[in-house]
Coordinates of C-alpha atoms in Angstrom, one line a residue:
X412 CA 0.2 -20.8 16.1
X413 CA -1.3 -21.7 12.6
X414 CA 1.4 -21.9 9.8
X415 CA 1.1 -21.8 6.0
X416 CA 1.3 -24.8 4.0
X417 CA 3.5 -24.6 0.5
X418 CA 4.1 -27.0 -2.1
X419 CA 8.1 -28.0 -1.5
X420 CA 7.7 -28.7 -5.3
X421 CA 9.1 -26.2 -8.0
X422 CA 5.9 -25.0 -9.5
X423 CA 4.9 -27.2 -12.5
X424 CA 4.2 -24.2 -15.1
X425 CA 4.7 -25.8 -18.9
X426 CA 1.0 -26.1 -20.8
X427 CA -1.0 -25.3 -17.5
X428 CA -2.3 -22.1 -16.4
X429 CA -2.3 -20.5 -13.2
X430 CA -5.0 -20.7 -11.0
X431 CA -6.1 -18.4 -7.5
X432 CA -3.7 -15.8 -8.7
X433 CA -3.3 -13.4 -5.9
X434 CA -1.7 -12.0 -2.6
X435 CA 0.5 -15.3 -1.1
X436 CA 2.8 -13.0 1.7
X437 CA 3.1 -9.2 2.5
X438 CA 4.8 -6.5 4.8
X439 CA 4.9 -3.5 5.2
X440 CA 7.8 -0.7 5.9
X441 CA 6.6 2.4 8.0
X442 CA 9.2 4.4 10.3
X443 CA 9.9 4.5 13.4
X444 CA 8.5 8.1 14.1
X445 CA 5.5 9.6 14.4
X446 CA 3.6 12.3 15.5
X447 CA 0.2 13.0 17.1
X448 CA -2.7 14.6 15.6
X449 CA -3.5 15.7 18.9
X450 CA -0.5 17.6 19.2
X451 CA -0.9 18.7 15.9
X452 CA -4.2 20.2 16.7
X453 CA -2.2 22.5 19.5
X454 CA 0.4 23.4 17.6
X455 CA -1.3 24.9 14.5
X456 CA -4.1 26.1 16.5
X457 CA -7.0 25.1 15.5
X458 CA -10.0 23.5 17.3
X459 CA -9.8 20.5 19.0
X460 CA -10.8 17.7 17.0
X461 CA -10.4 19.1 13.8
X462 CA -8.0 16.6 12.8
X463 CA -8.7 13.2 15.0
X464 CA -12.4 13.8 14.4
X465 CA -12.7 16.1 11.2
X466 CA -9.9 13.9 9.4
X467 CA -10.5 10.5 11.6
X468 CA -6.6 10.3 11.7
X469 CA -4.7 9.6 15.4
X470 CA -1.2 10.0 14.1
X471 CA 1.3 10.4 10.6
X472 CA 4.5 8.6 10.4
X473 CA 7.1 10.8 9.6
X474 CA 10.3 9.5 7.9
X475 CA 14.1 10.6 8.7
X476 CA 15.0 14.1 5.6
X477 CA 18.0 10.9 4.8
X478 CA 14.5 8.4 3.7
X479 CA 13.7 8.4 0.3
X480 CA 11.5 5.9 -1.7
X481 CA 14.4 4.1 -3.0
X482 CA 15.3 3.1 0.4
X483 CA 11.7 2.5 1.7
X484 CA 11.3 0.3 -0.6
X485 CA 14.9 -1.4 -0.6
X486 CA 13.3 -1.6 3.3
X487 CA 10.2 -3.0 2.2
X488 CA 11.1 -5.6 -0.4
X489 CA 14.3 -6.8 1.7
X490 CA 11.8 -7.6 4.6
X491 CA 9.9 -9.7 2.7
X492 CA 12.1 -12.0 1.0
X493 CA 14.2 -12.7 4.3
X494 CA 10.7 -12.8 7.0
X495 CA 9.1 -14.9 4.6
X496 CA 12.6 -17.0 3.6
X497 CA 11.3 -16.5 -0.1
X498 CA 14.1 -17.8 -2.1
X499 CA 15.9 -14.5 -4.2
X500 CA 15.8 -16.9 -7.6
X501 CA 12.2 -17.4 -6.7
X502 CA 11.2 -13.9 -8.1
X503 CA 11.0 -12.7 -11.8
X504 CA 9.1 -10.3 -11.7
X505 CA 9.4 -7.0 -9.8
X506 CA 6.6 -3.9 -10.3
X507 CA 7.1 -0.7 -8.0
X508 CA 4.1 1.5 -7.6
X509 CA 4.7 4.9 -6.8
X510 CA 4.4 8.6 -7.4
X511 CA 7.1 9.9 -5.0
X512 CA 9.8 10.0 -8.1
X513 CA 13.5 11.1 -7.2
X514 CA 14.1 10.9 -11.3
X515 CA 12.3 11.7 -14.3
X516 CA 13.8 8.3 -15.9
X517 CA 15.4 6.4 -13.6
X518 CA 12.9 3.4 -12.5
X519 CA 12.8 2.4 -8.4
X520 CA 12.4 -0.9 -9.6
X521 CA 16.5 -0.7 -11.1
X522 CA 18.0 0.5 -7.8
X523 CA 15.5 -2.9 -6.2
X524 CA 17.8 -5.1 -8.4
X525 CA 20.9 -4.5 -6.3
X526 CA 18.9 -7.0 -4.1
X527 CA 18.6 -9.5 -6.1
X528 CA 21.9 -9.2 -8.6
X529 CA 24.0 -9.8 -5.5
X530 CA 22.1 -13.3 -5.2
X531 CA 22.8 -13.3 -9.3
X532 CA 19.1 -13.2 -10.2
X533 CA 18.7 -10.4 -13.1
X534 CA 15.9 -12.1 -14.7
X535 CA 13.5 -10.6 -13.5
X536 CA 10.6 -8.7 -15.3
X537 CA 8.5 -5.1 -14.6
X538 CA 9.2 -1.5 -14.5
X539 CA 7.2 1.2 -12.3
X540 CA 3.7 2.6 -12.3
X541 CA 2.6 6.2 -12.0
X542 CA -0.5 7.5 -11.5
X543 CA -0.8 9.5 -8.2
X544 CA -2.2 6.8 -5.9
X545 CA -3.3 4.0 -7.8
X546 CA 0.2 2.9 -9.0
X547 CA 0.2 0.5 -6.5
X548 CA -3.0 -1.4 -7.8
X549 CA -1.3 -1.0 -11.2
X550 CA 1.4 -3.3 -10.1
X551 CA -0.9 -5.5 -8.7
X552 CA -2.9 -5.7 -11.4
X553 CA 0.4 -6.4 -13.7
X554 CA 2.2 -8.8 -11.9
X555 CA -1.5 -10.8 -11.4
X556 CA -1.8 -10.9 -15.6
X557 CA 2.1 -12.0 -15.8
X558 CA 1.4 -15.1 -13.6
X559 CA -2.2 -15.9 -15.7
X560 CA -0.2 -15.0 -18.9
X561 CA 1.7 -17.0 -21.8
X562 CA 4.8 -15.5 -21.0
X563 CA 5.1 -17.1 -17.3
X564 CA 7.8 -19.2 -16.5
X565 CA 6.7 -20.3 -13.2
X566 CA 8.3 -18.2 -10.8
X567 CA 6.5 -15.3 -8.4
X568 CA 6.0 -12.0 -8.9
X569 CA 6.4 -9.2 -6.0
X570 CA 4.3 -6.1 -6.5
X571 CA 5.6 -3.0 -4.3
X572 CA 3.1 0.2 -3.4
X573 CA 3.9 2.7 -1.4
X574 CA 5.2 6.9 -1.0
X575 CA 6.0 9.7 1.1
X576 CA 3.2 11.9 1.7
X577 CA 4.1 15.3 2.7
X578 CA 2.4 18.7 1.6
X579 CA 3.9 21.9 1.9
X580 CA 2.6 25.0 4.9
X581 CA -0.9 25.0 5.4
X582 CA -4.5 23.0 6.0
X583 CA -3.1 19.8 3.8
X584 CA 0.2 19.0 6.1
X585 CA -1.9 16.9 8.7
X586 CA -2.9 14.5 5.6
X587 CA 0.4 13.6 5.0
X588 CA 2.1 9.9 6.1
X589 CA 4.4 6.9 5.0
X590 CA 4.8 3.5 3.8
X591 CA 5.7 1.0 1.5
X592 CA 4.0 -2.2 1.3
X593 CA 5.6 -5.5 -0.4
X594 CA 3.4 -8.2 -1.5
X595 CA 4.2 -11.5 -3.0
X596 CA 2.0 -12.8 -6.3
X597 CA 1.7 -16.2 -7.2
X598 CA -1.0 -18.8 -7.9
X599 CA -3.2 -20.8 -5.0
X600 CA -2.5 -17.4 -3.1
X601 CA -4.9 -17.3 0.3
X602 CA -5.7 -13.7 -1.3
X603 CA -7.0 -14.6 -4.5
X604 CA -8.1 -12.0 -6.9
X605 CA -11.5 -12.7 -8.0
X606 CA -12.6 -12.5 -11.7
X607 CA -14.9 -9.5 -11.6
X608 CA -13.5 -5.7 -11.3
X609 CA -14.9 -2.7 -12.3
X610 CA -12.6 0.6 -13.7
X611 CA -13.4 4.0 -13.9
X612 CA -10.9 7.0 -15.4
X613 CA -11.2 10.8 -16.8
X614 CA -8.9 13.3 -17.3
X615 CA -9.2 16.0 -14.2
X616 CA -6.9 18.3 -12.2
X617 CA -7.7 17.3 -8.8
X618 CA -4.1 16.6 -7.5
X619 CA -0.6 16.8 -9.7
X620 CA 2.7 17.8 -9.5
X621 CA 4.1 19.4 -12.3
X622 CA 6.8 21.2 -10.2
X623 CA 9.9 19.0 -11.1
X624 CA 12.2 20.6 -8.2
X625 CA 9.7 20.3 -4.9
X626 CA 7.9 17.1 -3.1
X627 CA 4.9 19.0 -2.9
X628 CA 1.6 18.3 -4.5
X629 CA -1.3 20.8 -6.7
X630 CA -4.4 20.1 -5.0
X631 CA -8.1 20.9 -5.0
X632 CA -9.5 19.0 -1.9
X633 CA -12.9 19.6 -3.0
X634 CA -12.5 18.7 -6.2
X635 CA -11.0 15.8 -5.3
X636 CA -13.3 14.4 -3.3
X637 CA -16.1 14.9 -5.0
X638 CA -13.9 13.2 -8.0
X639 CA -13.2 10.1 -5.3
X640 CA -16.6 9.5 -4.5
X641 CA -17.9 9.8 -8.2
X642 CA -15.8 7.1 -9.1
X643 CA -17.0 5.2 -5.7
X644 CA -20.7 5.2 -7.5
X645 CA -19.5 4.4 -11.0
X646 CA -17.4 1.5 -10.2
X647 CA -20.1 0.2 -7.7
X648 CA -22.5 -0.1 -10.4
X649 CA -19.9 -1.4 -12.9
X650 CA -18.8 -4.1 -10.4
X651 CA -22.3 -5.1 -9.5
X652 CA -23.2 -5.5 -12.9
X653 CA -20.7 -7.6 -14.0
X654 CA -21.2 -9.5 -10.8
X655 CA -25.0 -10.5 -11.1
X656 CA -23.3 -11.4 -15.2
X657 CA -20.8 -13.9 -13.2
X658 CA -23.0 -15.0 -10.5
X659 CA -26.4 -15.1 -12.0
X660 CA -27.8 -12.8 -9.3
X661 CA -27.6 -9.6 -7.7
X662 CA -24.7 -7.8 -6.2
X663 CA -25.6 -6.4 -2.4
X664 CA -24.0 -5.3 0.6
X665 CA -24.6 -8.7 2.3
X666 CA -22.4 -10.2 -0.6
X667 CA -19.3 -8.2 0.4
X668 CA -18.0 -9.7 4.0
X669 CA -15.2 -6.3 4.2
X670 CA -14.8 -3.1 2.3
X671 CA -11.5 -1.7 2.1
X672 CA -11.1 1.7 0.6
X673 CA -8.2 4.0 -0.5
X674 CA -7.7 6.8 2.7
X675 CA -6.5 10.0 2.0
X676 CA -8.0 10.3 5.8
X677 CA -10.6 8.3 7.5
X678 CA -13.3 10.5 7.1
X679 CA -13.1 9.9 3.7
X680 CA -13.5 6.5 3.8
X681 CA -16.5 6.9 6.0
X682 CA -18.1 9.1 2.9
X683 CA -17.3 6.2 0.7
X684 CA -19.3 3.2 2.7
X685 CA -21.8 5.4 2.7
X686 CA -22.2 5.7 -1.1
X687 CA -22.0 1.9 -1.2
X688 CA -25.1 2.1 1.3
X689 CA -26.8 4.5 -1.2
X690 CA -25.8 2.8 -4.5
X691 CA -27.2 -0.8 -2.9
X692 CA -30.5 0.8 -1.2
X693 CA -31.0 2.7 -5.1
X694 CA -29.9 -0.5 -6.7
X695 CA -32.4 -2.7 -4.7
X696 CA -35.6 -0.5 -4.8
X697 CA -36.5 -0.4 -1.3
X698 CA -38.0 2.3 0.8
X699 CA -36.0 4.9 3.4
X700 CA -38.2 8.1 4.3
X701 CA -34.9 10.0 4.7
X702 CA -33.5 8.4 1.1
X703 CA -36.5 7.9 -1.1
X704 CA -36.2 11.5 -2.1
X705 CA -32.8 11.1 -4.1
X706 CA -33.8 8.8 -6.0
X707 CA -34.4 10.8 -9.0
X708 CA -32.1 13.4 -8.1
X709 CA -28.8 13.4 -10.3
X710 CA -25.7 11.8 -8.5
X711 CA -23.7 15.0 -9.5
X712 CA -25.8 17.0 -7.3
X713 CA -25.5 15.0 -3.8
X714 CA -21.9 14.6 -3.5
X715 CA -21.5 18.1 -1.5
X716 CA -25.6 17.4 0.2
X717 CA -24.5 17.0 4.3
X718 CA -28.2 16.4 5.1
X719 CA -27.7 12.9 2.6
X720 CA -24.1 12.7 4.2
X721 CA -25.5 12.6 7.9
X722 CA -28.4 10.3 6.9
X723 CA -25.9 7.6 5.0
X724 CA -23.4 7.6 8.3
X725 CA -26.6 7.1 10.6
X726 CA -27.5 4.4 8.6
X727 CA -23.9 2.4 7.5
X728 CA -22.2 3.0 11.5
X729 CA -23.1 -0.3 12.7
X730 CA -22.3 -2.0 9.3
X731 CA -19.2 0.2 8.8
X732 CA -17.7 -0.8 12.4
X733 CA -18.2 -4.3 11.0
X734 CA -17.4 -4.0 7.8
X735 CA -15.0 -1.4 7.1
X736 CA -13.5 -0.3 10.8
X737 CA -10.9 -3.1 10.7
X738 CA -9.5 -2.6 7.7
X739 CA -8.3 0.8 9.5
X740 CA -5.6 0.4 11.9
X741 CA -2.4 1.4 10.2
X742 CA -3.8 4.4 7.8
X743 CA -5.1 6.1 11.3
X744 CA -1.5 5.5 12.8
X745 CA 0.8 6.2 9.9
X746 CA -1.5 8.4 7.5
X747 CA -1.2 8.6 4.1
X748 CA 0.9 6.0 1.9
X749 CA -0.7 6.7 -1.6
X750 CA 0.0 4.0 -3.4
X751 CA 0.2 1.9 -0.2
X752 CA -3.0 3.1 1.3
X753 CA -5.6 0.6 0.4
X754 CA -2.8 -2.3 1.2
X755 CA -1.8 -1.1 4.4
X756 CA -5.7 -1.1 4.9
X757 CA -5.6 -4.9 3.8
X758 CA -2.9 -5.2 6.4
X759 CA -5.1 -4.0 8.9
X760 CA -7.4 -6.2 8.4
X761 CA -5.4 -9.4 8.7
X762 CA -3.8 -8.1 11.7
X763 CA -7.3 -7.5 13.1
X764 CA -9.5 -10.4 11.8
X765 CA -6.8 -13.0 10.4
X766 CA -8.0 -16.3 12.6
X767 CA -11.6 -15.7 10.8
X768 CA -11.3 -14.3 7.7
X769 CA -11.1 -17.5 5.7
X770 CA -14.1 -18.0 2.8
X771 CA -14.8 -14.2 3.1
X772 CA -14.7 -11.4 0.2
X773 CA -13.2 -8.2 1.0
X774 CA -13.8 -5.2 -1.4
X775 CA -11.0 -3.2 -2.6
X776 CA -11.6 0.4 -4.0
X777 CA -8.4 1.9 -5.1
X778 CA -8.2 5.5 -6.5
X779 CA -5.2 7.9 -8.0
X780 CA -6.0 11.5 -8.5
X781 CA -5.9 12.4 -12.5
X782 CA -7.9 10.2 -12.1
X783 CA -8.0 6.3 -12.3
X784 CA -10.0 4.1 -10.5
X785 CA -10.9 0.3 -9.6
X786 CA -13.2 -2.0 -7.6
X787 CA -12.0 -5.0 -7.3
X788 CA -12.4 -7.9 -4.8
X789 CA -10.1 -11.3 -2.9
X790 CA -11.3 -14.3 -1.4
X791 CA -9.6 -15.6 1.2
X792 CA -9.1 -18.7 0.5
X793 CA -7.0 -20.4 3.3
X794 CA -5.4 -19.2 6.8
X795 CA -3.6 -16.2 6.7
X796 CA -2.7 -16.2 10.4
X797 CA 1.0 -16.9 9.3
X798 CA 0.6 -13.3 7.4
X799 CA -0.6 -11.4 10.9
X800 CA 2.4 -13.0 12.7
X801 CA 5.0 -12.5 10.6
X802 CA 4.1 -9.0 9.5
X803 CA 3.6 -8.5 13.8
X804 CA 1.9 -4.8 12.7
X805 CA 0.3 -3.9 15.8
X806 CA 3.6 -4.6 18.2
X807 CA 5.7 -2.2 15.3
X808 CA 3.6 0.5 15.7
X809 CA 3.5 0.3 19.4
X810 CA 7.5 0.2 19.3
X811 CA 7.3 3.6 17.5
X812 CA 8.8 7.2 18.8
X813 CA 6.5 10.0 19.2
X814 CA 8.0 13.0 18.2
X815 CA 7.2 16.5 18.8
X816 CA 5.4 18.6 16.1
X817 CA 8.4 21.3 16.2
X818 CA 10.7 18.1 15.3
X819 CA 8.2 16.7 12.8
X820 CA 8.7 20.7 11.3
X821 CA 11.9 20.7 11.2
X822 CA 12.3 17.3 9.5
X823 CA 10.5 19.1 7.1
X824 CA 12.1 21.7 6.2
X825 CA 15.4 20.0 5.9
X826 CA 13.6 17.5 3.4
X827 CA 12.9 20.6 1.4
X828 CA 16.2 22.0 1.9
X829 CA 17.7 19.1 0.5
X830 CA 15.4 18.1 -2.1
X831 CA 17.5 19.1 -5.2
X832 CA 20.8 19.3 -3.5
X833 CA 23.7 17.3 -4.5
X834 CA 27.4 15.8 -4.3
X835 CA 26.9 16.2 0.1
X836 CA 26.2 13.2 2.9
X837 CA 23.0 13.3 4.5
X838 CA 22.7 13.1 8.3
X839 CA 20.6 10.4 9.2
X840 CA 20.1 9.3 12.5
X841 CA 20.9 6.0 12.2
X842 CA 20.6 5.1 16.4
X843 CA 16.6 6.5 16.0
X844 CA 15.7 3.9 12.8
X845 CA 14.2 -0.1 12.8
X846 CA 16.7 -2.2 12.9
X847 CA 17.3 -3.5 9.1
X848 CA 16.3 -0.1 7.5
X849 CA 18.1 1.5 4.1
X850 CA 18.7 5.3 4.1
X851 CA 20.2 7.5 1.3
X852 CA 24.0 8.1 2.4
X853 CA 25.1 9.8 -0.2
X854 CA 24.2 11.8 -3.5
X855 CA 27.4 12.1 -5.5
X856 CA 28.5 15.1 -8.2
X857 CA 26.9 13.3 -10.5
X858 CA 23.4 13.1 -9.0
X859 CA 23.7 9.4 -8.1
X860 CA 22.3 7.9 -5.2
X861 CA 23.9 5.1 -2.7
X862 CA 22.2 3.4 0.1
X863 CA 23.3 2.0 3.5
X864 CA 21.1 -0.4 6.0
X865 CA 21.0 0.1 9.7
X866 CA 21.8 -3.0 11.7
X867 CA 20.5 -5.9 10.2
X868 CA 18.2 -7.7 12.4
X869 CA 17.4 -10.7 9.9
X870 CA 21.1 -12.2 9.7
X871 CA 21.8 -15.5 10.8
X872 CA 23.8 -15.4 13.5
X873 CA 22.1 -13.0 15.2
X874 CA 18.3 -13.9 14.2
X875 CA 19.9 -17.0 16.5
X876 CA 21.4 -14.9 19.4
X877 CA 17.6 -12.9 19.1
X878 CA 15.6 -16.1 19.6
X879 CA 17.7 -17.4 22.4
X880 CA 17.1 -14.2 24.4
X881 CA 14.2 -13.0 23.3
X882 CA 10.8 -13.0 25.1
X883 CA 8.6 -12.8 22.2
X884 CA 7.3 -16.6 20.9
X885 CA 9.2 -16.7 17.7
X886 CA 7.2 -16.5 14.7
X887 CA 7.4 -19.9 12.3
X888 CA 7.5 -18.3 8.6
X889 CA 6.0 -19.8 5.5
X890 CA 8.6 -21.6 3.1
X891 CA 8.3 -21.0 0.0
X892 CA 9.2 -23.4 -2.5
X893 CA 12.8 -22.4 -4.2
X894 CA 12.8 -22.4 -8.0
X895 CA 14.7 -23.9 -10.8
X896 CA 16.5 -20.9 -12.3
X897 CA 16.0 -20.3 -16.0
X898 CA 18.9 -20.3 -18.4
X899 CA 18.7 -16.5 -18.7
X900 CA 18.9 -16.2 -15.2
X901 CA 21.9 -19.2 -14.7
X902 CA 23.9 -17.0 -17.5
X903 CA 23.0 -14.2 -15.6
X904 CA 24.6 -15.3 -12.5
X905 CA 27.4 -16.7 -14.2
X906 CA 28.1 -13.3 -15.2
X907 CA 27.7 -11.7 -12.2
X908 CA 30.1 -14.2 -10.1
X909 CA 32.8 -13.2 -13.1
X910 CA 32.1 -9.6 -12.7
X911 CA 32.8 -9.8 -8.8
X912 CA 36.1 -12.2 -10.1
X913 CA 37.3 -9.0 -12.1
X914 CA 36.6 -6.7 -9.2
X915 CA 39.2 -8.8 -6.1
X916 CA 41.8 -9.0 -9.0
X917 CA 41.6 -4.9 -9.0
X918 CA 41.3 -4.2 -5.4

């Protein structure tokens, strides 16, 4: 089994400047439930295929009503710092992405610090993001420009996207999902963030929620797909330009060895490759019977054209099962994250193609209704085999429960039932989570929320009893070098070990 190489060294930050900035470690949280689109399909009644065809989804995770996105990503975040053994001083910078709010002011990334305090870390920059489903890239983008900035002191930077997708009665509720993805920034990452990256925003109602006391969403699907795959073409164009600036030549398909795109639902996603087929075939001048005739027709006007629609899948299906296909594993088993989508699709891919993805560039087209956009693009630039093993995605899923689609119903509802309710205890069922997972165990008169963890499978004594019993080859994790702390953060813990002093004298 390959395993990652680090520097034992502290990183050496004073006069240089970060270099390969990108993705050096990520995981993913999705529960431990699911249920089938199939079933799904029977139970509402409609034809058969209309979601595992018509959407291209197979199943949607389905969280416990005691799950909220504080505790998926408490989850999330705790999984990578102890399955990577990523030092908690190591970090000082923390960005959440996320539109799944449970307060108008209170950041996800403050109730994250209880992690890190208890190690006596505070120093640790970043607040949240919020723009439907692009938060996530927002945080990326962030905590990339903190390491490359003046203002680094050397440490890493962990960038969180994810939310809970569900929609209310009605043809929306199949589209829904979970998951929270955790990814660790830093310099000579083996996902390095290339230079050139196209952005593309307007101001459109395509998908809000301006109803403070309910989970569920505005939407206009057609408007929002033709709003997704206008800002496919524009950022194409914009990335491929500024491309053939960087490169000194033109920007093709053959130049892109992976395309990842944000799914809403596979189908989508199909749509999208297809414009990148169109964009390149207008781009190069070359000659398709079926496709010469749009070449003077305004975009505007094919977006909704199923004769252009058919032609472009025709054409893209054997690139697109190369290209884009394994990039799709976990959005067709766990649905919709939002801001987690397009990295659970970079997920995928590792888990699929990790022993030869080195020296390739994968395309990454992230979009948040509202709207924001971005292209953008990593080079892998070293193994990232120790990534697929310990994230070990494909044996989570298959350790999933299917549930019923009455059950997924009813979790529903009691998430909607509860939604605004306070000072009560939430009945999770703790026996039916992963192992290590945080759920919301109480909301008190005062609106605040506390957090418990299911059995934690990462301790040491156990993590020992695990490996001597267990049947699965143990995964050997990256180490990652352990940082000198700064002054801030040595008064900081300081502090914090005279706070906990105060609290034994009182008990």
């Amino acid at each position: 089994m390959s395993v990652a190489r680090f520097s034992t060294q502290a990183p050496s930050w004073m006069g240089t400047r970060a270099e390969n900035v990108g993705i050096k470690a990520m995981d993913i949280y999705f529960p431990s439930q699911y249920v089938s689109q199939h079933d799904l399909e029977r139970h509402y009644g409609v034809s058969e295929g209309k979601y595992t065809i018509g959407l291209g989804q197979e199943a949607m995770a389905v969280c416990d009503p005691a799950e909220d996105i504080n505790s998926a990503c408490l989850t999330a975040v705790s999984n990578l710092m102890e399955k990577y053994n990523i030092p908690w001083s190591a970090i000082g910078r923390l960005e959440v992405g996320t539109e799944s709010l449970v307060d108008k002011s209170k950041a996800v990334k403050t109730t994250l610090m209880d992690l890190f305090a208890q190690h006596g870390n505070t120093d640790i920059e970043g607040i949240d993001s919020k723009n439907a489903c692009y938060g996530g890239t927002a945080a990326v983008f962030n905590s990339a420009a903190w390491i490359e900035s003046s203002a680094w002191d050397g440490r890493y930077a962990i960038a969180v996207a994810g939310d809970i997708a569900v929609y209310e009665e009605g043809p929306a509720r199949p589209t829904g999902g979970a998951g929270v993805i955790a990814m660790l920034i830093g310099p000579d990452a083996p996902l390095a963030m290339e230079r050139v990256r196209a952005t593309h925003m307007e101001n459109v109602w395509d998908f809000y929620k301006p109803t403070m006391d309910s989970e569920y969403p505005r939407v206009d699907g057609h408007l929002s797909n033709e709003c997704y795959l206008r800002s496919v073409d524009v950022c194409y164009n914009s990335y491929a330009d500024k491309f053939q600036q960087w490169q000194d030549k033109a920007f093709t398909l053959e130049d892109q060895d992976y395309a990842i795109f944000h799914a809403p639902y596979n189908k989508l996603v199909q749509k999208s490759f297809g414009r990148f087929f169109l964009q390149d075939f207008l781009r190069k001048g070359d000659s398709i019977e079926s496709l010469d005739k749009y070449r003077g027709i305004p975009l505007a006007e094919t977006y909704n054209d199923r004769h252009l629609q058919k032609a472009l899948s025709s054409y893209t299906k054997p690139i697109y099962n190369e290209k884009v296909q394994p990039s799709e594993l976990i959005t067709k088993q766990c649905g919709n994250s939002y801001c987690g989508s397009l990295y659970a699709g970079l997920l995928s891919l590792i888990a699929n193609k990790a022993d030869t993805l080195q020296d390739k560039r994968i395309m990454m087209f992230s979009y948040g209704s509202g709207l924001a956009a971005s292209l953008f693009s990593l080079k892998v630039r070293d193994d990232v085999t120790f990534i697929r093993d310990t994230a070990n995605v494909k044996e989570r899923l298959e350790a999933r429960t299917c549930i019923s689609p009455e059950a997924f119903e009813r979790s529903l509802q009691t998430r909607e039932d509860q939604y605004t309710k306070y000072d009560f205890k939430p009945e999770a069922q703790v026996d039916s989570m992963f192992k290590g997972t945080y759920y919301l165990n109480q909301i008190d008169g005062l609106e605040r929320r506390y957090y418990s963890r299911s059995m934690h499978t990462m301790s040491a004594p156990l993590a020992a009893s695990l490996a001597s019993t267990s049947t699965v080859a143990p995964v050997r994790r990256a180490v990652f070098p352990r940082v000198a702390a700064t002054a801030g953060a040595a008064r900081a813990s300081s502090m914090l070990r005279g706070f906990a002093r105060v609290r034994s004298l009182l008990k």
